[in-house]
Amino acid sequence: AAAEAAPVSAGPTVETLRESWNTLRNKVGERNKVLPAMLSAATVHDVRGHVVVIAHGSPVLGARVTQPHNAAVICEVLAEMFGGTWQVEYQEGAPTAPAASSAPKATEAASRPAAAPRFSRPSQERAAQQPKAPQPQRGDSDDIPPPEAPDYPEDPGPAPAPEVDYEATPPAATPEDEDEMFAEAAEPADPTARRDPEDVAKELLKDVLGARRLES
């Protein structure tokens, strides 16, 4: 009788991929410098065999991550880490895990009043309790007006700004350029401030792709 075929590996679980997500991002960064920033707000929503379904706070960035040139890099890293042939899909509207709050707690010491100073010798305590002698008043030298300021030439002011042709058509951006601009906008300058992914996507659609809001 013919030997039975070996069962196909079911692949890692959702929990395993979520725990390995930072490692996956680091390995992706070795192949693509822009993609890890776009994956920072993405989470693993589901795993079906060797198909990983991701969720993202911004539909625009979520769809961008799963474009062929980006999905190929993610699938290559998944195959390196877990074996097999992988596919990456984006589930629009899937919930993302809430980010843990990193705000430090206020210490109780800040609300306590300052303690009175302690002295090692009685003479120091008596000296601290004695009123300070009044400062001698200054003479009439303070009444002397200061010398007049020298006569400097008038400030011509800033040079006029060069004229900008707002009607000129901007050069077409490549997919790599657009990915880089998406990634830069997704990461705030202040690490403690987190921008709304929807606001980031709207700004990029307006600035990069020239989209305009439809008036009702």
Short mmCIF file of C-alpha atoms in Angstrom, two decimals, residues 4 37 40 49 61 73 83 85 89 97 99 120 127 130 141-142 147 165 185 207 213 215:
data_model
loop_
_atom_site.label_atom_id
_atom_site.label_comp_id
_atom_site.label_asym_id
_atom_site.label_seq_id
_atom_site.Cartn_x
_atom_site.Cartn_y
_atom_site.Cartn_z
CA GLU A 4 0.05 8.12 3.34
CA ALA A 37 6.98 52.55 9.78
CA SER A 40 3.84 50.22 13.23
CA GLY A 49 -3.04 28.44 7.34
CA LEU A 61 -2.16 52.67 4.87
CA VAL A 73 8.71 41.59 1.39
CA GLY A 83 8.50 28.32 6.54
CA THR A 85 4.54 30.08 1.11
CA GLU A 89 -4.36 40.30 3.14
CA ALA A 97 -5.53 46.30 19.54
CA ALA A 99 -2.17 50.92 22.44
CA SER A 120 23.13 70.15 63.45
CA ALA A 127 21.33 82.44 63.12
CA GLN A 130 17.49 86.18 63.19
CA SER A 141 24.28 107.67 41.32
CA ASP A 142 21.14 105.79 40.22
CA PRO A 147 23.98 107.54 27.70
CA ASP A 165 4.33 79.18 -9.56
CA ALA A 185 3.62 61.19 7.93
CA ASP A 207 -0.68 66.47 -0.79
CA ARG A 213 -13.01 66.70 -0.71
CA GLU A 215 -18.81 69.09 -1.46
#
